[in-house]
XYZ file of N, CA and C in Angstrom:
360
model
N 92.448 104.027 92.633
C 93.085 103.408 93.774
C 92.598 101.980 93.919
N 93.424 101.116 94.479
C 93.046 99.723 94.651
C 93.518 99.249 96.025
N 92.677 98.473 96.669
C 93.035 97.857 97.950
C 93.221 96.369 97.748
N 94.228 95.826 98.406
C 94.634 94.440 98.167
C 94.628 93.641 99.456
N 94.094 92.421 99.384
C 94.047 91.542 100.545
C 94.540 90.156 100.133
N 95.644 89.726 100.749
C 96.211 88.418 100.450
C 95.613 87.342 101.352
N 95.635 86.119 100.859
C 95.236 84.967 101.656
C 95.947 83.735 101.102
N 95.913 82.657 101.899
C 96.447 81.392 101.429
C 97.796 81.002 101.989
N 98.382 81.870 102.802
C 99.667 81.514 103.400
C 99.506 80.438 104.461
N 100.629 79.923 104.924
C 100.580 78.906 105.956
C 101.889 78.174 106.076
N 101.830 77.041 106.766
C 103.000 76.204 107.005
C 102.936 74.985 106.093
N 104.025 74.710 105.405
C 104.070 73.572 104.495
C 105.455 72.940 104.565
N 105.524 71.660 104.307
C 106.816 70.982 104.295
C 107.542 71.254 102.978
N 108.838 71.160 103.037
C 109.638 71.306 101.820
C 109.165 70.317 100.765
N 109.076 70.806 99.533
C 108.572 70.003 98.444
C 107.083 70.144 98.205
N 106.410 70.771 99.135
C 104.972 70.940 99.035
C 104.573 72.146 98.196
N 103.275 72.410 98.190
C 102.718 73.488 97.372
C 101.762 74.350 98.187
N 101.649 75.582 97.778
C 100.660 76.505 98.307
C 100.177 77.396 97.178
N 98.946 77.871 97.304
C 98.465 78.862 96.362
C 98.015 80.093 97.139
N 98.620 81.200 96.822
C 98.231 82.466 97.417
C 97.235 83.175 96.506
N 96.324 83.879 97.144
C 95.363 84.689 96.402
C 95.468 86.138 96.867
N 95.168 87.025 95.969
C 95.149 88.452 96.293
C 93.880 89.035 95.685
N 92.958 89.408 96.558
C 91.700 89.993 96.108
C 91.814 91.506 96.124
N 91.395 92.104 95.027
C 91.502 93.553 94.894
C 90.127 94.192 94.864
N 90.032 95.334 95.482
C 88.812 96.118 95.403
C 89.029 97.245 94.408
N 87.934 97.751 93.885
C 88.066 98.851 92.934
C 87.821 98.398 91.510
N 87.307 99.300 90.714
C 86.928 98.972 89.353
C 88.101 98.963 88.398
N 89.268 99.443 88.856
C 90.383 99.605 87.939
C 91.412 98.495 88.026
N 91.078 97.409 88.723
C 92.046 96.314 88.898
C 92.608 95.869 87.565
N 91.773 95.718 86.569
C 92.211 95.169 85.283
C 93.188 96.086 84.553
N 93.362 97.301 85.009
C 94.295 98.201 84.349
C 95.689 98.161 84.976
N 95.821 97.460 86.096
C 97.087 97.434 86.818
C 97.911 96.194 86.517
N 99.194 96.400 86.322
C 100.119 95.283 86.417
C 100.181 94.871 87.883
N 100.358 93.588 88.126
C 100.342 93.073 89.485
C 101.606 92.282 89.764
N 101.948 92.210 91.034
C 103.185 91.533 91.393
C 103.080 90.888 92.765
N 103.980 89.962 93.002
C 104.186 89.384 94.326
C 105.624 89.689 94.736
N 105.741 90.183 95.941
C 107.030 90.532 96.530
C 107.121 89.826 97.869
N 108.287 89.351 98.233
C 108.423 88.692 99.517
C 109.536 89.311 100.332
N 109.407 89.123 101.635
C 110.439 89.615 102.546
C 110.665 88.603 103.640
N 111.846 88.040 103.658
C 112.234 87.127 104.719
C 112.757 87.933 105.903
N 112.698 87.327 107.077
C 113.134 88.020 108.291
C 114.575 88.489 108.157
N 114.804 89.752 108.408
C 116.146 90.294 108.383
C 116.707 90.556 106.992
N 115.855 90.430 105.974
C 116.342 90.619 104.605
C 115.508 91.676 103.894
N 116.040 92.173 102.794
C 115.322 93.156 102.002
C 114.210 92.486 101.204
N 113.267 93.294 100.781
C 112.193 92.769 99.953
C 112.739 92.277 98.617
N 112.168 91.190 98.148
C 112.583 90.579 96.887
C 111.392 90.529 95.937
N 111.591 91.045 94.746
C 110.547 90.977 93.726
C 110.483 89.541 93.219
N 109.380 88.864 93.413
C 109.263 87.446 93.080
C 108.749 87.244 91.659
N 107.610 87.851 91.352
C 106.985 87.644 90.055
C 105.978 88.743 89.786
N 105.698 88.971 88.504
C 104.708 89.959 88.141
C 104.038 89.604 86.836
N 102.868 90.225 86.617
C 102.115 90.011 85.394
C 101.549 91.333 84.906
N 101.505 91.504 83.601
C 100.946 92.717 83.036
C 99.431 92.743 83.225
N 98.799 93.834 82.829
C 97.381 94.032 83.119
C 96.501 92.933 82.534
N 96.927 92.373 81.406
C 96.117 91.342 80.756
C 96.741 89.950 80.866
N 97.818 89.831 81.610
C 98.450 88.537 81.786
C 99.370 88.125 80.654
N 99.497 88.962 79.640
C 100.302 88.593 78.474
C 101.797 88.572 78.765
N 102.208 89.401 79.698
C 103.620 89.470 80.059
C 103.798 89.041 81.505
N 104.815 88.248 81.744
C 105.131 87.843 83.108
C 106.635 87.934 83.336
N 106.974 88.045 84.591
C 108.380 88.085 84.991
C 108.544 87.226 86.236
N 109.652 86.502 86.291
C 109.945 85.677 87.453
C 111.394 85.899 87.887
N 111.582 85.995 89.175
C 112.941 86.005 89.699
C 113.580 84.647 89.436
N 114.870 84.634 89.251
C 115.572 83.374 88.981
C 115.334 82.357 90.092
N 115.189 82.846 91.301
C 115.039 81.955 92.447
C 113.745 81.155 92.431
N 112.768 81.578 91.622
C 111.479 80.879 91.626
C 111.078 80.360 90.253
N 111.875 80.628 89.238
C 111.534 80.178 87.888
C 111.346 78.674 87.847
N 110.283 78.252 87.188
C 110.001 76.835 87.059
C 109.250 76.240 88.234
N 109.116 77.016 89.323
C 108.416 76.521 90.511
C 107.164 77.334 90.831
N 107.208 78.620 90.570
C 106.086 79.506 90.879
C 105.404 79.942 89.582
N 104.093 80.152 89.675
C 103.327 80.637 88.533
C 102.356 81.712 88.992
N 102.396 82.843 88.313
C 101.453 83.924 88.600
C 100.363 83.927 87.541
N 99.130 84.054 87.993
C 97.999 84.188 87.086
C 97.060 85.250 87.640
N 96.165 85.708 86.791
C 95.185 86.681 87.252
C 93.847 86.421 86.581
N 92.796 86.781 87.287
C 91.437 86.686 86.766
C 90.815 88.067 86.926
N 90.774 88.809 85.852
C 90.272 90.182 85.939
C 88.774 90.241 86.215
N 88.061 89.190 85.862
C 86.625 89.153 86.167
C 86.391 89.023 87.663
N 87.325 88.385 88.342
C 87.207 88.182 89.784
C 88.071 89.158 90.581
N 88.745 90.059 89.891
C 89.633 91.018 90.569
C 90.634 90.305 91.486
N 91.214 89.255 90.989
C 92.093 88.431 91.822
C 93.353 88.038 91.058
N 94.467 88.047 91.763
C 95.712 87.530 91.218
C 96.175 86.393 92.129
N 96.779 85.382 91.528
C 97.162 84.180 92.243
C 98.665 83.937 92.119
N 99.178 83.230 93.110
C 100.559 82.764 93.035
C 100.563 81.291 93.424
N 100.776 80.446 92.434
C 100.908 79.012 92.675
C 102.375 78.718 92.943
N 102.633 78.150 94.104
C 104.007 77.864 94.510
C 104.180 76.357 94.681
N 105.018 75.782 93.868
C 105.301 74.348 93.921
C 106.754 74.101 94.305
N 107.029 72.878 94.699
C 108.398 72.491 95.080
C 109.008 73.503 96.040
N 108.266 73.822 97.060
C 108.706 74.851 97.995
C 109.953 74.419 98.755
N 110.778 75.423 99.038
C 112.033 75.211 99.753
C 112.024 76.048 101.033
N 112.799 75.650 102.026
C 112.864 76.460 103.251
C 113.236 77.917 102.975
N 114.038 78.150 101.971
C 114.432 79.529 101.649
C 113.304 80.355 101.034
N 112.176 79.727 100.751
C 110.998 80.466 100.290
C 110.216 81.060 101.463
N 110.602 80.711 102.673
C 109.936 81.240 103.859
C 110.050 82.760 103.902
N 108.899 83.425 103.989
C 108.871 84.890 103.962
C 107.427 85.354 104.128
N 107.280 86.647 104.321
C 105.969 87.283 104.179
C 105.825 87.648 102.705
N 104.718 87.223 102.125
C 104.463 87.481 100.715
C 103.440 88.606 100.592
N 103.813 89.600 99.799
C 102.965 90.750 99.580
C 102.485 90.798 98.134
N 101.232 91.115 97.985
C 100.660 91.419 96.687
C 100.784 92.927 96.480
N 101.085 93.330 95.253
C 101.255 94.756 94.997
C 100.817 95.088 93.577
N 100.471 96.338 93.366
C 99.985 96.784 92.063
C 100.829 97.925 91.533
N 101.013 97.923 90.225
C 101.681 99.048 89.590
C 102.772 98.684 88.609
N 103.342 97.507 88.742
C 104.421 97.107 87.838
C 104.502 95.592 87.799
N 104.977 95.037 86.695
C 105.129 93.577 86.653
C 106.585 93.150 86.788
N 107.488 94.161 87.028
C 108.880 93.750 87.215
C 109.740 94.737 88.000
N 109.167 95.739 88.592
C 109.968 96.723 89.308
C 109.354 97.087 90.649
N 110.096 96.841 91.726
C 109.586 97.209 93.052
C 109.352 98.710 93.144
N 110.215 99.488 92.535
C 110.130 100.946 92.660
C 108.820 101.508 92.117
N 108.200 100.782 91.189
C 106.978 101.281 90.567
C 105.711 100.669 91.132
N 105.831 99.958 92.240
C 104.655 99.392 92.901
C 104.036 100.453 93.793
N 102.781 100.756 93.556
C 102.139 101.866 94.254
C 101.193 101.438 95.366
N 100.657 100.228 95.255
C 99.683 99.764 96.232
C 100.108 98.384 96.735
N 99.969 98.198 98.039
C 100.437 96.974 98.686
C 99.356 96.385 99.570
N 99.348 95.060 99.641
C 98.532 94.377 100.629
C 99.261 94.302 101.948
N 98.626 93.649 102.909
C 99.188 93.578 104.259
C 100.164 92.417 104.408
N 100.169 91.506 103.472
C 101.097 90.383 103.492
C 100.506 89.139 104.105
N 101.033 87.997 103.690
C 100.639 86.711 104.263
C 101.898 85.880 104.463
N 101.975 85.225 105.612
C 103.181 84.485 105.973
C 103.192 83.114 105.311
N 104.307 82.783 104.714
C 104.550 81.443 104.179
C 105.771 80.885 104.895
N 105.596 79.729 105.505
C 106.689 79.078 106.215
C 106.881 77.679 105.650
N 108.094 77.387 105.217
C 108.416 76.090 104.639
C 109.384 75.380 105.576
N 108.950 74.260 106.102
C 109.794 73.513 107.035
C 110.630 72.479 106.282
N 111.792 72.219 106.834
C 112.700 71.268 106.176
C 112.480 69.855 106.680
């Protein structure tokens, strides 16, 4: 089992950048594929990006390709989401999750979420 805690959200102007972090507890972090999922108010959850257990495989939603980058540090039990060229439509609660690098249905563990707000 793994517990996840996100940090790094906040308010940023359009065109700006933020880096989210997700710290995981448990010795098995390095065996999990990890992902970031977001949910805007009144909308369904959207799978944003994911990475395999060793970082060799990644997936990005079309909406964030070229702007967001997912990385992980297994020594630090942490996964990161670097978000550049942010747009107002990126405003959402961002969740870190474990279990798959490209499928919401296979995500088994979730963090509590961190709010990202992009002003125009």
